[in-house]
mmCIF file with all atom_site columns, C-alpha atoms in Angstrom:
data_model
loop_
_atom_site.group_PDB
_atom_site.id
_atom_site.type_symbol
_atom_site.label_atom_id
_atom_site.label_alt_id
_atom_site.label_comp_id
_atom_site.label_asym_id
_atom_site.label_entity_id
_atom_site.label_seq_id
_atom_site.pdbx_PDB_ins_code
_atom_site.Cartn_x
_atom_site.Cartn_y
_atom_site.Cartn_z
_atom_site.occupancy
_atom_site.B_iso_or_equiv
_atom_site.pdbx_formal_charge
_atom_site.auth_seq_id
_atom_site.auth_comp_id
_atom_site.auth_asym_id
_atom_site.auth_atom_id
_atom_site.pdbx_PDB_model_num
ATOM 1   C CA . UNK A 1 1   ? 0.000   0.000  0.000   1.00 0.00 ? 1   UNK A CA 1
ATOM 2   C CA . UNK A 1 2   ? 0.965   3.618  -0.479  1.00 0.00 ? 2   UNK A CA 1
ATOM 3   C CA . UNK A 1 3   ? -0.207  7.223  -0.508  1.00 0.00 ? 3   UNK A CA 1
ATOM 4   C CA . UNK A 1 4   ? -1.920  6.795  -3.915  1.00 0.00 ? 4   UNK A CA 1
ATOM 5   C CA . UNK A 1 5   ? -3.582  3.310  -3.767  1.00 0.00 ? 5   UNK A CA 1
ATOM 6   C CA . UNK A 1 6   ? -5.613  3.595  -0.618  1.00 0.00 ? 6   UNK A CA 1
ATOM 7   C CA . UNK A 1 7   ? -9.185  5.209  -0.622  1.00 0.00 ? 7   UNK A CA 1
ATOM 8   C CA . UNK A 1 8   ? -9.628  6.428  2.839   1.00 0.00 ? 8   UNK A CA 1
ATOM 9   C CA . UNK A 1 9   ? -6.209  8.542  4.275   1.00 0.00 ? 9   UNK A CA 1
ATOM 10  C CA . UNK A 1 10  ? -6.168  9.646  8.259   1.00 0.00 ? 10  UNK A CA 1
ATOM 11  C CA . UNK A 1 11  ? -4.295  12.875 8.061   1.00 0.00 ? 11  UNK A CA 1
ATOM 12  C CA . UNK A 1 12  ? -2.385  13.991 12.304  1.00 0.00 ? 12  UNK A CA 1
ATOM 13  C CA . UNK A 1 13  ? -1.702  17.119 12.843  1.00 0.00 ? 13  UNK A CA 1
ATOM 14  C CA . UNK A 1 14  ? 0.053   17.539 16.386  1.00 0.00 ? 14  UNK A CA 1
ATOM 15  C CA . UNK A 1 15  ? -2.559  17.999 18.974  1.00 0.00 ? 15  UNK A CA 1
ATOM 16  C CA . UNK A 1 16  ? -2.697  20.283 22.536  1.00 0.00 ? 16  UNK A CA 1
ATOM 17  C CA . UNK A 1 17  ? -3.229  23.728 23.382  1.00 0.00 ? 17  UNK A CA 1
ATOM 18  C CA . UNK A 1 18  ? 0.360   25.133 22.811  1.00 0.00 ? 18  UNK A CA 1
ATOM 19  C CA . UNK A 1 19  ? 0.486   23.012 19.194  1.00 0.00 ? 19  UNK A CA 1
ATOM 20  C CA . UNK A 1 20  ? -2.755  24.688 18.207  1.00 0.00 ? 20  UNK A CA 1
ATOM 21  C CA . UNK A 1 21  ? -1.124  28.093 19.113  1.00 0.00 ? 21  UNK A CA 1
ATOM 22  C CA . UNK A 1 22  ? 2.548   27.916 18.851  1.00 0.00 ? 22  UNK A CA 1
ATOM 23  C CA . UNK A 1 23  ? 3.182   25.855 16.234  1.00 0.00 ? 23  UNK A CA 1
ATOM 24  C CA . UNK A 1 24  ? 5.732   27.297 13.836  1.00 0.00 ? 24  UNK A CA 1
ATOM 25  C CA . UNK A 1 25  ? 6.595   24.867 11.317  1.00 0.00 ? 25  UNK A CA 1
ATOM 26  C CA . UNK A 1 26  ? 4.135   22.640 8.998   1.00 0.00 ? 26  UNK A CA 1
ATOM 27  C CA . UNK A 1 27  ? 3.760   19.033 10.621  1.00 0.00 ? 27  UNK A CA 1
ATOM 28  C CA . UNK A 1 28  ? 1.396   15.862 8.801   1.00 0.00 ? 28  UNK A CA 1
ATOM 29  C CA . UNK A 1 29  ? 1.688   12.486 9.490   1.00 0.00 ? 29  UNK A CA 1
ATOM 30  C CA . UNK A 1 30  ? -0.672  10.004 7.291   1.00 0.00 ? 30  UNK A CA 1
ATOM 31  C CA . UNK A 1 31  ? -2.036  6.565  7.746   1.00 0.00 ? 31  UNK A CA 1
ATOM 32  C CA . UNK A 1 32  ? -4.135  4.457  6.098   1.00 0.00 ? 32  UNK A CA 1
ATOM 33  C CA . UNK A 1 33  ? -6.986  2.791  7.548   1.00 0.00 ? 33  UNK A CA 1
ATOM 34  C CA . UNK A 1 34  ? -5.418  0.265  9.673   1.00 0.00 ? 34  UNK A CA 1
ATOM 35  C CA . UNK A 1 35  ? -2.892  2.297  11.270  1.00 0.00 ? 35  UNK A CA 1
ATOM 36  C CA . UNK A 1 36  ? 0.308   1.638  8.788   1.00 0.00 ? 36  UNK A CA 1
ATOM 37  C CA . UNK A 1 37  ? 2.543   5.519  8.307   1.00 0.00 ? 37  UNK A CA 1
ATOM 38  C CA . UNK A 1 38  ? 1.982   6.068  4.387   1.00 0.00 ? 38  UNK A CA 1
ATOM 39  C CA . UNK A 1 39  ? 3.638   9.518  4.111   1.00 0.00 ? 39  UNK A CA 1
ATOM 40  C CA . UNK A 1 40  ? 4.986   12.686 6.142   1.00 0.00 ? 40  UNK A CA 1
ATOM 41  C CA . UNK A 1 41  ? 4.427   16.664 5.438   1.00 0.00 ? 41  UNK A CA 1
ATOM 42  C CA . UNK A 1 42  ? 7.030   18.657 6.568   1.00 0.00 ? 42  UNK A CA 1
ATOM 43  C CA . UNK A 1 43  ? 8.553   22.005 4.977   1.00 0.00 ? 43  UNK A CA 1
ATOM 44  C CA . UNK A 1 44  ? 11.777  21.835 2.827   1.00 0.00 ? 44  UNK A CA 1
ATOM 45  C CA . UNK A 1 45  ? 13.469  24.615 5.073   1.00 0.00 ? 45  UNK A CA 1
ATOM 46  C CA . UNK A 1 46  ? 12.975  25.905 8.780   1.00 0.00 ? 46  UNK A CA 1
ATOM 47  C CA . UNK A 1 47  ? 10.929  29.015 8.507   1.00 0.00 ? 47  UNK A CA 1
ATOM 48  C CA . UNK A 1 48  ? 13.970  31.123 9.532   1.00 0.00 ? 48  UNK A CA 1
ATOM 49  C CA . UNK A 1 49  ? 13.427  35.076 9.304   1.00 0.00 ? 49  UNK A CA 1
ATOM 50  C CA . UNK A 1 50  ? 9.269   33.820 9.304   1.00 0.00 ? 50  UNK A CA 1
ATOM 51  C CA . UNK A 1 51  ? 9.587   31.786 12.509  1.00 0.00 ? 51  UNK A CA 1
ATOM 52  C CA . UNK A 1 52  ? 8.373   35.031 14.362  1.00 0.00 ? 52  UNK A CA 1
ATOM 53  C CA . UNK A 1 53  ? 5.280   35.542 11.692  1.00 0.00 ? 53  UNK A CA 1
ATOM 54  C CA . UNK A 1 54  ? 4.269   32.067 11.817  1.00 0.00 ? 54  UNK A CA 1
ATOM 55  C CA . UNK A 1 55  ? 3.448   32.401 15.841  1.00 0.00 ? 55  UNK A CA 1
ATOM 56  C CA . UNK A 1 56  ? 1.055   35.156 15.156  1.00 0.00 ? 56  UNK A CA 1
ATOM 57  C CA . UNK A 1 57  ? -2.476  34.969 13.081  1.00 0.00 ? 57  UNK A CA 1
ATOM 58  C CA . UNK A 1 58  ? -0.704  36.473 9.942   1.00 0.00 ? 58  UNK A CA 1
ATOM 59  C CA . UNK A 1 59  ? 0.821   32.873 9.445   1.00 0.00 ? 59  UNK A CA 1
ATOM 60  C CA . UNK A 1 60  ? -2.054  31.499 6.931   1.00 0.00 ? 60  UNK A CA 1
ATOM 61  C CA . UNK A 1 61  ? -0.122  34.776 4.666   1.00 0.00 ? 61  UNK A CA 1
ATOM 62  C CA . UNK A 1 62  ? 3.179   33.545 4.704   1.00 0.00 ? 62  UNK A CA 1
ATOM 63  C CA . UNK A 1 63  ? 4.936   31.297 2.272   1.00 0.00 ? 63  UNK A CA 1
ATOM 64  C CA . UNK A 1 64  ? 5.635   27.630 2.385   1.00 0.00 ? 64  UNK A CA 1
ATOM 65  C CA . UNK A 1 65  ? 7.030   25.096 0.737   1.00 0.00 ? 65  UNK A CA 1
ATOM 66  C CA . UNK A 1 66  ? 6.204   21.533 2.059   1.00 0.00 ? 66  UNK A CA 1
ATOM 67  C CA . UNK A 1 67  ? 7.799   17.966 0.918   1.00 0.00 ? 67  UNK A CA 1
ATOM 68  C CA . UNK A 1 68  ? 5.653   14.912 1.078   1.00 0.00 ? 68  UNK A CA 1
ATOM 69  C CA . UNK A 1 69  ? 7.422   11.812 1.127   1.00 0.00 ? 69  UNK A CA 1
ATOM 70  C CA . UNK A 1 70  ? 7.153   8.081  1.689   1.00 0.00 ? 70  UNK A CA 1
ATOM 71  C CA . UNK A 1 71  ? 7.855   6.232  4.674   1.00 0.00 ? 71  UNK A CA 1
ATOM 72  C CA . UNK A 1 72  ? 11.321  4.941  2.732   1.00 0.00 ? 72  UNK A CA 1
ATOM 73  C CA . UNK A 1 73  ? 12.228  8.813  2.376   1.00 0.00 ? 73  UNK A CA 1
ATOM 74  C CA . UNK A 1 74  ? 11.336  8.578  -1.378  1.00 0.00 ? 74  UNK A CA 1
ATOM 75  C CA . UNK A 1 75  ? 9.537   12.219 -2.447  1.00 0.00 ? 75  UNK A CA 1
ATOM 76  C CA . UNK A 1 76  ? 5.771   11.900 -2.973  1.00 0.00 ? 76  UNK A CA 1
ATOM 77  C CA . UNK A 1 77  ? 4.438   15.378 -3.894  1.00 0.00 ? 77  UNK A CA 1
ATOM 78  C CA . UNK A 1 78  ? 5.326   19.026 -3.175  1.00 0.00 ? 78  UNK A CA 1
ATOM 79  C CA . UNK A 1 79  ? 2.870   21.975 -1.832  1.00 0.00 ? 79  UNK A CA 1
ATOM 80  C CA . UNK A 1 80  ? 4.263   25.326 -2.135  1.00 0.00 ? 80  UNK A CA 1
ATOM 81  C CA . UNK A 1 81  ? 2.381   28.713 -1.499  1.00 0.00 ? 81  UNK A CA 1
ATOM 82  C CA . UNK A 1 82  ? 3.828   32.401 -1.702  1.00 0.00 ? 82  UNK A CA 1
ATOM 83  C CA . UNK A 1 83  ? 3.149   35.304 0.106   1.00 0.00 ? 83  UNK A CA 1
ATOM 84  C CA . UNK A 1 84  ? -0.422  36.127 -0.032  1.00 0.00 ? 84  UNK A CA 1
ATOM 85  C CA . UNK A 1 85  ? -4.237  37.915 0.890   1.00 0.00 ? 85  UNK A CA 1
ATOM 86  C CA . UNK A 1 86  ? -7.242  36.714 1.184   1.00 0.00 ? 86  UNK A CA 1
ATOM 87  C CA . UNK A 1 87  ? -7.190  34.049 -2.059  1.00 0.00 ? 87  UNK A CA 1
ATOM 88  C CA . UNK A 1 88  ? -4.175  32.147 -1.934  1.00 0.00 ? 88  UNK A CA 1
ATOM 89  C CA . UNK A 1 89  ? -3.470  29.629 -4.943  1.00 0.00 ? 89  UNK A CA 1
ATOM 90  C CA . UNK A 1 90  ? -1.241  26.610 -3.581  1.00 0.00 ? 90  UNK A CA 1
ATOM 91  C CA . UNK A 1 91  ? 0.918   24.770 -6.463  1.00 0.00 ? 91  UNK A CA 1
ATOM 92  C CA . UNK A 1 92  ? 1.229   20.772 -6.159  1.00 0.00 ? 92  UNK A CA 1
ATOM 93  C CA . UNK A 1 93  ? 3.655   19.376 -8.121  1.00 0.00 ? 93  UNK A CA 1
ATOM 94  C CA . UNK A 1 94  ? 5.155   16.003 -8.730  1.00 0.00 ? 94  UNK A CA 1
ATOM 95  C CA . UNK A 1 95  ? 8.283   14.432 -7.118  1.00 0.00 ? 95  UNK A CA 1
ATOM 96  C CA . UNK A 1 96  ? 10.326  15.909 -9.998  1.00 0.00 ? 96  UNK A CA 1
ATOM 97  C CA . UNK A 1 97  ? 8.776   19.710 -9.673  1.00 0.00 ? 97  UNK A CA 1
ATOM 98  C CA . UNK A 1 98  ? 6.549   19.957 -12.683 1.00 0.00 ? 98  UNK A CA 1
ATOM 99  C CA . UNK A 1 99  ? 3.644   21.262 -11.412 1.00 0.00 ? 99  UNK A CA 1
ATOM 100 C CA . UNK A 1 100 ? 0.361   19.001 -11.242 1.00 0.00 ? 100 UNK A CA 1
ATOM 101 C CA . UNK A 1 101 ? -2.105  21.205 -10.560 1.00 0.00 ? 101 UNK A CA 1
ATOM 102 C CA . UNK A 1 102 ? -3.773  24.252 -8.139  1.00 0.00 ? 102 UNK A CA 1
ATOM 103 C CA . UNK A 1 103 ? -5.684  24.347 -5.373  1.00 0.00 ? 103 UNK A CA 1
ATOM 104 C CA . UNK A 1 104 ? -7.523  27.696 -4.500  1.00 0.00 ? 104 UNK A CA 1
ATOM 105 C CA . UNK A 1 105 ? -9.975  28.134 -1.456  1.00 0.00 ? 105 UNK A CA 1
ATOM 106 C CA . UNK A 1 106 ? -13.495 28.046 -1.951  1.00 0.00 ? 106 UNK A CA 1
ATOM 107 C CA . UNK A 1 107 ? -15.686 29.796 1.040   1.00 0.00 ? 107 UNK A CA 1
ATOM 108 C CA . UNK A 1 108 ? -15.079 28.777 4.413   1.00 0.00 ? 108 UNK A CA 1
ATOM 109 C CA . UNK A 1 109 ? -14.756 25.209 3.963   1.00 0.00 ? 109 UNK A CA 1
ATOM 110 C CA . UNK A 1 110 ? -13.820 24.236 0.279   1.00 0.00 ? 110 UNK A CA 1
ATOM 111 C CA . UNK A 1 111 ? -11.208 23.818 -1.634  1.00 0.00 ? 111 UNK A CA 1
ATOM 112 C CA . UNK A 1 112 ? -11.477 24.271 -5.466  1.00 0.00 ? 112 UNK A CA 1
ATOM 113 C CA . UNK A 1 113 ? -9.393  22.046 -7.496  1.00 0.00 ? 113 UNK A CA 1
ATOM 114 C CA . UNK A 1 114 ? -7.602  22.942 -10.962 1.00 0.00 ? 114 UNK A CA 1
ATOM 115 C CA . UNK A 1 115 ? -5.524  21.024 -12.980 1.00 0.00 ? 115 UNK A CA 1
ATOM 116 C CA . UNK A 1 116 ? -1.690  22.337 -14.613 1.00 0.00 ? 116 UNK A CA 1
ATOM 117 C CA . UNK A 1 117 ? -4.041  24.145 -17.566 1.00 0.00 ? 117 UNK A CA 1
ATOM 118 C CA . UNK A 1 118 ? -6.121  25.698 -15.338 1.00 0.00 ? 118 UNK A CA 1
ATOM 119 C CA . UNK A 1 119 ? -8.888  23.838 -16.136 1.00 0.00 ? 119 UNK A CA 1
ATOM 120 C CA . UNK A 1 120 ? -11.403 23.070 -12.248 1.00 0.00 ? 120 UNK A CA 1
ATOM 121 C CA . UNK A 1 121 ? -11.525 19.481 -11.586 1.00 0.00 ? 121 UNK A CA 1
ATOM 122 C CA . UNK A 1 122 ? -14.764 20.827 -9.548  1.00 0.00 ? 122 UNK A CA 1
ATOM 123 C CA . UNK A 1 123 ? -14.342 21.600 -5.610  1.00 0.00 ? 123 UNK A CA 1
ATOM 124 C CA . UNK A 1 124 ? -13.148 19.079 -2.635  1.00 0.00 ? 124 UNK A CA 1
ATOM 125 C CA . UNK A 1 125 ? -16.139 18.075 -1.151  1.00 0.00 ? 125 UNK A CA 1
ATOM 126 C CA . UNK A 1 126 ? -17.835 17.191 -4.972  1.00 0.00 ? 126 UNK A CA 1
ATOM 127 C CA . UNK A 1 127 ? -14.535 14.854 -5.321  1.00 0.00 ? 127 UNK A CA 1
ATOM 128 C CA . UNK A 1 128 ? -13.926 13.021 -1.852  1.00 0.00 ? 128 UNK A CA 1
ATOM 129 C CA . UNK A 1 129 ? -15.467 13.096 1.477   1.00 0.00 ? 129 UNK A CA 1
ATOM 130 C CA . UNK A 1 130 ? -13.401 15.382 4.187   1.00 0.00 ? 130 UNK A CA 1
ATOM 131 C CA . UNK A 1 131 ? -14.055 15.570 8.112   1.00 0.00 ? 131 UNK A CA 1
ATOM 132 C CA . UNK A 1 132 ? -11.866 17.766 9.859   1.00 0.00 ? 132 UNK A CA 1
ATOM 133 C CA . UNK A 1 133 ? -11.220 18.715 13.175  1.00 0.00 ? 133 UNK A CA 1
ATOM 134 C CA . UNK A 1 134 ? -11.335 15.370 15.334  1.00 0.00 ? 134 UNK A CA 1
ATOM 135 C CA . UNK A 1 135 ? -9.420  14.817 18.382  1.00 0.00 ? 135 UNK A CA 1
ATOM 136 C CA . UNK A 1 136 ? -7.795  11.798 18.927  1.00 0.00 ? 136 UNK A CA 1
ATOM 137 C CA . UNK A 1 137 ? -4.113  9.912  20.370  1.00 0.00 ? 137 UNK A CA 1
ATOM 138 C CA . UNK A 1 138 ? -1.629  8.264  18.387  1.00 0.00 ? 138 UNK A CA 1
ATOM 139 C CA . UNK A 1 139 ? 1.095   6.588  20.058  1.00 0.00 ? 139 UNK A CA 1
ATOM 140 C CA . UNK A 1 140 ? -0.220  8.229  23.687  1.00 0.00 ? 140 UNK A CA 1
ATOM 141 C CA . UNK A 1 141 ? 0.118   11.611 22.471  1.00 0.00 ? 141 UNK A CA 1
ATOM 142 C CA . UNK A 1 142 ? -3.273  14.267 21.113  1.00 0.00 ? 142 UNK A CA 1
ATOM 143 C CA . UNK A 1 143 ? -3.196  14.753 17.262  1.00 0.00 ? 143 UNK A CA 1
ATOM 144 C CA . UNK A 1 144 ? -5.962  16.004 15.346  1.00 0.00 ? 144 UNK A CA 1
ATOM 145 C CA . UNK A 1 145 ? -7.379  13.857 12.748  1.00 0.00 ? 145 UNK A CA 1
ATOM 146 C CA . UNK A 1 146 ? -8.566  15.090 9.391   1.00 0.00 ? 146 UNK A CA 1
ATOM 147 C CA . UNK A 1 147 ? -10.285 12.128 7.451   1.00 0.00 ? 147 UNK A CA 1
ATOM 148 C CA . UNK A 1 148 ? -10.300 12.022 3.479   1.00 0.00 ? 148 UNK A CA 1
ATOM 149 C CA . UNK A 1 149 ? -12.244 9.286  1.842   1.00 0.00 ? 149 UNK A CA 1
ATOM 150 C CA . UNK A 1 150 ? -11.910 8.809  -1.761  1.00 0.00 ? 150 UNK A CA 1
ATOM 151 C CA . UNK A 1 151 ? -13.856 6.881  -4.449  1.00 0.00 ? 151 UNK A CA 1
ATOM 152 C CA . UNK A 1 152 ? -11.558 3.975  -5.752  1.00 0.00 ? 152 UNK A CA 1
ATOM 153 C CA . UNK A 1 153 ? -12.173 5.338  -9.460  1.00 0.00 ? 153 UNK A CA 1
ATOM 154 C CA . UNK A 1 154 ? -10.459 8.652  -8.499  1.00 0.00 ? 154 UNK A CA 1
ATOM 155 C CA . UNK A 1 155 ? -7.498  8.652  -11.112 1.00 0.00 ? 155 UNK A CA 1
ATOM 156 C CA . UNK A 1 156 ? -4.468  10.698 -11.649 1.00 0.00 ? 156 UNK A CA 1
ATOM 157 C CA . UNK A 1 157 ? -3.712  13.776 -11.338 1.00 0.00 ? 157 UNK A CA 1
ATOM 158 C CA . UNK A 1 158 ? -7.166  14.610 -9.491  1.00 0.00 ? 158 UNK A CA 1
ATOM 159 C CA . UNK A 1 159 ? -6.601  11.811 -7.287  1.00 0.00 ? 159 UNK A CA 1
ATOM 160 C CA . UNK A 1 160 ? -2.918  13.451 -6.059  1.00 0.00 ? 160 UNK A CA 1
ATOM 161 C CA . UNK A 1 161 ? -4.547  17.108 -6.293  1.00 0.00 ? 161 UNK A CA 1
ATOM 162 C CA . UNK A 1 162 ? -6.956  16.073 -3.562  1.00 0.00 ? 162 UNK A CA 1
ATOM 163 C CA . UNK A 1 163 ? -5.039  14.598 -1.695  1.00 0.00 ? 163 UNK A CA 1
ATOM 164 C CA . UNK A 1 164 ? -2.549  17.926 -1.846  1.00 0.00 ? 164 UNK A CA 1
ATOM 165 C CA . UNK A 1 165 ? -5.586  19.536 -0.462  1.00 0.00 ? 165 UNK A CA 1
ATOM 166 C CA . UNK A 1 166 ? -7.053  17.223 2.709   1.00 0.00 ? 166 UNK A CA 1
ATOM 167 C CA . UNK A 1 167 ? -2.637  17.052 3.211   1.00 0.00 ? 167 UNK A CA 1
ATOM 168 C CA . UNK A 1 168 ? -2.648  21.499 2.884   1.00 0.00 ? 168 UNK A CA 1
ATOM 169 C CA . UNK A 1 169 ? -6.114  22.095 3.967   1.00 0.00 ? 169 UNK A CA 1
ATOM 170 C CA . UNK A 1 170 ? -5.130  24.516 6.600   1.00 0.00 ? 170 UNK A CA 1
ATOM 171 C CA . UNK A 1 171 ? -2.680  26.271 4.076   1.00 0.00 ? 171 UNK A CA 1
ATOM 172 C CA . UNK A 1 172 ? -4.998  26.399 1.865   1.00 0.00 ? 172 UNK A CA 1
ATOM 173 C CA . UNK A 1 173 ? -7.554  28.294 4.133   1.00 0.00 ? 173 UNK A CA 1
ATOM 174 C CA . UNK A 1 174 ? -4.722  30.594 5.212   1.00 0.00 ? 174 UNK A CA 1
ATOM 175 C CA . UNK A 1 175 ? -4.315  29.693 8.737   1.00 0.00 ? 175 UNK A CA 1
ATOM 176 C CA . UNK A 1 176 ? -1.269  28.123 8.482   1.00 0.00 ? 176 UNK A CA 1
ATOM 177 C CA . UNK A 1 177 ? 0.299   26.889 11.596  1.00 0.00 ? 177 UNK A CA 1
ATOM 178 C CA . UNK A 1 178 ? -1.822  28.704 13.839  1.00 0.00 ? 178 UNK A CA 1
ATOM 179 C CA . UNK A 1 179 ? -5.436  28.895 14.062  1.00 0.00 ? 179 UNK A CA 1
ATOM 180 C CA . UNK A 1 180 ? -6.693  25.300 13.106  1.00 0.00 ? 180 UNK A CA 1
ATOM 181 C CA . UNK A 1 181 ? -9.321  25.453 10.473  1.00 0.00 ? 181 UNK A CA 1
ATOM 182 C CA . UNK A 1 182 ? -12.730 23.579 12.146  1.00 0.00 ? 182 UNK A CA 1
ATOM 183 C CA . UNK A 1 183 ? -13.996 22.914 15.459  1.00 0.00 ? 183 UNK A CA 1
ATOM 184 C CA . UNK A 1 184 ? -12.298 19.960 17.544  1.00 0.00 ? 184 UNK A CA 1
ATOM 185 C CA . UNK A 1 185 ? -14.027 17.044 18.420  1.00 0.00 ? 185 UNK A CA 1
ATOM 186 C CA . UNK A 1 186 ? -13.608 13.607 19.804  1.00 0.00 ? 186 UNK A CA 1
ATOM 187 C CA . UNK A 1 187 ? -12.676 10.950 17.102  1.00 0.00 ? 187 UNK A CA 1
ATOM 188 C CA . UNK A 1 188 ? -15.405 8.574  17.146  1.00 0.00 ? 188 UNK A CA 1
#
């Protein structure tokens, strides 16, 4: 099994108070259904001179440049996002850097997704099925668990776009590493 052959992903974010408020750096950890580690989000470069930015609500404006990769440290997909406002458009792009496609936030709890043309693939929640939000341990520590479920006849590149997005949601929805997107509840 990896990242691209399973249907239903379980997406950790690092759980607690001071993770939901002074996180600094971009940190993902995904499993597949029956607990096996499928792939890990983490940025390409310590947010340096940002560090300071990225404690404070401006963080969802600041750039960053993520590097999902297999558990055998093979590279799976890159999310990047610039500087930006109030509509920021994150870039996915293969393991090689061409770019796959776009992902641009939709309302408060969308994502719209757009393929290397341009060209909308339709939004998140049309595609796949996406809780976020739930609380939950892993290992005896709190993470919170986002849950993507995808049909089985998803196929490439929409099938690696939405999975950029349930991976970047938060990025996405410019809150960055502060201010998680959703409410928090119990994992059922």
């Amino acid at each position: 099994m990896d990242l691209f052959s399973v249907d239903i992903l379980h997406i950790e974010h690092p759980g607690g108070f001071r993770n939901a408020l002074w996180r600094t750096t971009y940190r993902v950890d995904v499993y597949d259904d029956h607990g096996e580690a499928l792939a890990t989000v983490r940025e390409r470069q310590q947010p340096g001179a940002l560090k300071l930015g990225r404690a404070t609500g401006f963080s969802g404006h600041l750039p960053f440049d993520l590097r999902v990769t297999g558990p055998d440290g093979r590279d799976l997909l890159g999310i990047r996002k610039g500087f930006s406002g109030r509509r920021a458009r994150v870039d996915v792009t293969d393991p090689a850097g061409p770019l796959v496609g776009s992902l641009v936030r939709q309302g408060l709890r969308d994502i719209a997704v757009n393929d290397q043309q341009g060209r909308s693939h339709g939004n998140l929640s049309d595609i796949a099925a996406f809780q976020f939000g739930a609380l939950a341990r892993r290992d005896g520590r709190k993470v919170r668990r986002d849950l993507l479920r995808m049909p089985p006849e998803l196929g490439s590149p929409v099938r690696e776009l939405v999975i950029g997005a349930a991976l970047a949601f938060d990025i996405v929805h410019g809150k960055g590493t502060t201010k998680p997107s959703g409410w928090s509840w119990p994992a059922g």
